[in-house]
Amino acid sequence: MSGMVREKQKADRNQYIFWNIIATCICVASPIPLLVGAFSEQEFLITLLLTVTMVLAGIGACIFVVNCSIWTSMQKLLKEGDYTMEAKRKNRKMGAFSVVYWLILTAIYLAWSFSTNTWDKTWIVYVVGGVIYAALCVVWELVMNREK
């Protein structure tokens, strides 16, 4: 079975790369119609170009989902990439940390917001928390790699 999946994966590799490039180009180019319409004063044209932007972004996202779901299903069957036993173990530990981190951050946000009633300013907790979370993920990865 794994031999068949490896052959299919090898045969589909160029197609996978091609469709990822196409989807990326569509998603990156999707705001162009809206930016062009920003210089117009016609509301109908701006609405139409916003629709074109959303449709292009949706097409790019659909291509990503279909293309990547096929590729990742092959990786899952072959236990490669994010689906190796070691990666699963790391992800399980990181997942538990993530849940606790974001729950504590939400509790801080709610406590601060309810006590000061400054909802318009306290949302910054999530911005700062996101940056700190990214830094903690990097540190976590360094620690996990050092354990090896």
Short mmCIF file of C-alpha atoms in Angstrom, two decimals:
data_model
loop_
_atom_site.label_atom_id
_atom_site.label_comp_id
_atom_site.label_asym_id
_atom_site.label_seq_id
_atom_site.Cartn_x
_atom_site.Cartn_y
_atom_site.Cartn_z
CA MET A 1 0.00 0.00 0.00
CA SER A 2 2.73 2.47 0.92
CA GLY A 3 4.45 1.76 -2.40
CA MET A 4 1.32 2.78 -4.30
CA VAL A 5 0.93 5.94 -2.25
CA ARG A 6 4.62 6.85 -2.75
CA GLU A 7 4.26 6.39 -6.51
CA LYS A 8 1.11 8.53 -6.55
CA GLN A 9 2.81 11.18 -4.42
CA LYS A 10 5.86 11.21 -6.69
CA ALA A 11 3.66 11.47 -9.79
CA ASP A 12 1.55 14.28 -8.28
CA ARG A 13 4.44 16.35 -6.85
CA ASN A 14 4.75 18.69 -9.86
CA GLN A 15 0.99 19.12 -10.06
CA TYR A 16 0.87 19.89 -6.31
CA ILE A 17 3.56 22.57 -6.68
CA PHE A 18 1.88 24.03 -9.79
CA TRP A 19 -1.52 24.41 -8.12
CA ASN A 20 0.04 25.88 -4.96
CA ILE A 21 1.76 28.51 -7.10
CA ILE A 22 -1.50 29.26 -8.95
CA ALA A 23 -3.48 29.55 -5.70
CA THR A 24 -0.83 31.80 -4.16
CA CYS A 25 -0.83 34.08 -7.21
CA ILE A 26 -4.64 34.30 -7.20
CA CYS A 27 -4.75 35.11 -3.47
CA VAL A 28 -1.98 37.71 -3.73
CA ALA A 29 -3.60 39.33 -6.77
CA SER A 30 -7.14 39.23 -5.37
CA PRO A 31 -7.05 42.73 -3.78
CA ILE A 32 -6.02 44.38 -7.06
CA PRO A 33 -9.60 44.92 -8.31
CA LEU A 34 -10.57 46.52 -5.01
CA LEU A 35 -7.50 48.75 -5.03
CA VAL A 36 -8.32 49.83 -8.58
CA GLY A 37 -11.89 50.56 -7.52
CA ALA A 38 -10.71 52.63 -4.56
CA PHE A 39 -9.93 55.47 -6.95
CA SER A 40 -13.48 55.50 -8.30
CA GLU A 41 -16.35 57.43 -6.79
CA GLN A 42 -19.02 55.11 -8.19
CA GLU A 43 -20.44 53.00 -5.39
CA PHE A 44 -21.75 50.30 -7.72
CA LEU A 45 -18.31 49.85 -9.30
CA ILE A 46 -16.63 49.64 -5.91
CA THR A 47 -19.18 47.04 -4.78
CA LEU A 48 -18.68 45.06 -7.97
CA LEU A 49 -14.89 45.13 -7.60
CA LEU A 50 -15.18 44.11 -3.94
CA THR A 51 -17.21 41.13 -5.13
CA VAL A 52 -14.52 40.27 -7.67
CA THR A 53 -11.90 40.48 -4.91
CA MET A 54 -13.87 38.12 -2.68
CA VAL A 55 -14.51 35.67 -5.52
CA LEU A 56 -10.82 35.59 -6.43
CA ALA A 57 -9.81 35.05 -2.79
CA GLY A 58 -12.41 32.26 -2.54
CA ILE A 59 -11.14 30.56 -5.69
CA GLY A 60 -7.56 30.70 -4.37
CA ALA A 61 -8.64 29.29 -1.01
CA CYS A 62 -10.60 26.47 -2.68
CA ILE A 63 -7.59 25.51 -4.77
CA PHE A 64 -5.46 25.44 -1.61
CA VAL A 65 -7.95 23.27 0.26
CA VAL A 66 -8.45 20.74 -2.52
CA ASN A 67 -4.79 20.57 -3.49
CA CYS A 68 -3.41 20.39 0.04
CA SER A 69 -5.99 17.92 1.31
CA ILE A 70 -4.89 15.41 -1.30
CA TRP A 71 -1.20 15.97 -0.55
CA THR A 72 -1.58 15.86 3.24
CA SER A 73 -3.72 12.72 3.04
CA MET A 74 -0.80 11.03 1.26
CA GLN A 75 1.59 12.31 3.93
CA LYS A 76 -0.73 11.00 6.61
CA LEU A 77 -0.84 7.56 5.03
CA LEU A 78 2.95 7.48 4.70
CA LYS A 79 3.50 9.02 8.17
CA GLU A 80 5.71 11.80 6.79
CA GLY A 81 6.11 15.48 7.64
CA ASP A 82 3.74 16.54 10.41
CA TYR A 83 2.45 12.99 10.74
CA THR A 84 5.57 11.24 12.03
CA MET A 85 5.32 9.80 15.53
CA GLU A 86 7.80 12.38 16.84
CA ALA A 87 5.90 15.29 15.26
CA LYS A 88 2.61 13.99 16.69
CA ARG A 89 4.15 13.81 20.15
CA LYS A 90 5.46 17.39 19.86
CA ASN A 91 2.12 18.64 18.55
CA ARG A 92 0.24 16.96 21.39
CA LYS A 93 2.41 18.69 23.99
CA MET A 94 2.25 22.02 22.17
CA GLY A 95 -1.51 21.68 21.82
CA ALA A 96 -1.97 21.33 25.57
CA PHE A 97 0.25 24.36 26.16
CA SER A 98 -1.69 26.38 23.56
CA VAL A 99 -5.06 25.66 25.12
CA VAL A 100 -3.86 26.69 28.58
CA TYR A 101 -2.09 29.80 27.23
CA TRP A 102 -5.08 31.14 25.30
CA LEU A 103 -7.52 30.38 28.13
CA ILE A 104 -5.35 32.31 30.59
CA LEU A 105 -4.99 35.17 28.09
CA THR A 106 -8.76 35.29 27.62
CA ALA A 107 -9.27 35.32 31.39
CA ILE A 108 -6.84 38.24 31.69
CA TYR A 109 -8.63 40.09 28.91
CA LEU A 110 -12.07 39.59 30.43
CA ALA A 111 -10.95 40.47 33.97
CA TRP A 112 -9.23 43.62 32.76
CA SER A 113 -12.12 44.62 30.50
CA PHE A 114 -14.86 44.06 33.07
CA SER A 115 -12.93 45.77 35.87
CA THR A 116 -11.98 48.87 33.87
CA ASN A 117 -14.85 48.90 31.33
CA THR A 118 -12.38 49.98 28.63
CA TRP A 119 -13.26 47.43 25.99
CA ASP A 120 -11.96 49.73 23.28
CA LYS A 121 -8.41 49.49 24.65
CA THR A 122 -8.11 46.10 26.30
CA TRP A 123 -8.22 44.17 23.01
CA ILE A 124 -4.51 44.94 22.80
CA VAL A 125 -4.06 41.98 25.16
CA TYR A 126 -4.61 39.67 22.20
CA VAL A 127 -2.11 41.51 20.01
CA VAL A 128 0.60 41.40 22.66
CA GLY A 129 -0.40 37.86 23.59
CA GLY A 130 -0.08 36.75 19.96
CA VAL A 131 3.45 38.12 19.71
CA ILE A 132 4.43 36.52 23.01
CA TYR A 133 2.84 33.23 21.86
CA ALA A 134 4.92 33.25 18.68
CA ALA A 135 8.07 33.84 20.74
CA LEU A 136 7.14 31.04 23.14
CA CYS A 137 6.56 28.67 20.19
CA VAL A 138 10.06 29.39 18.92
CA VAL A 139 11.53 28.81 22.39
CA TRP A 140 9.47 25.60 22.70
CA GLU A 141 10.82 24.34 19.37
CA LEU A 142 14.41 25.14 20.41
CA VAL A 143 13.97 23.29 23.70
CA MET A 144 12.40 20.27 21.98
CA ASN A 145 15.23 20.14 19.42
CA ARG A 146 17.86 20.46 22.16
CA GLU A 147 16.35 17.42 23.93
CA LYS A 148 17.20 15.37 20.86
#
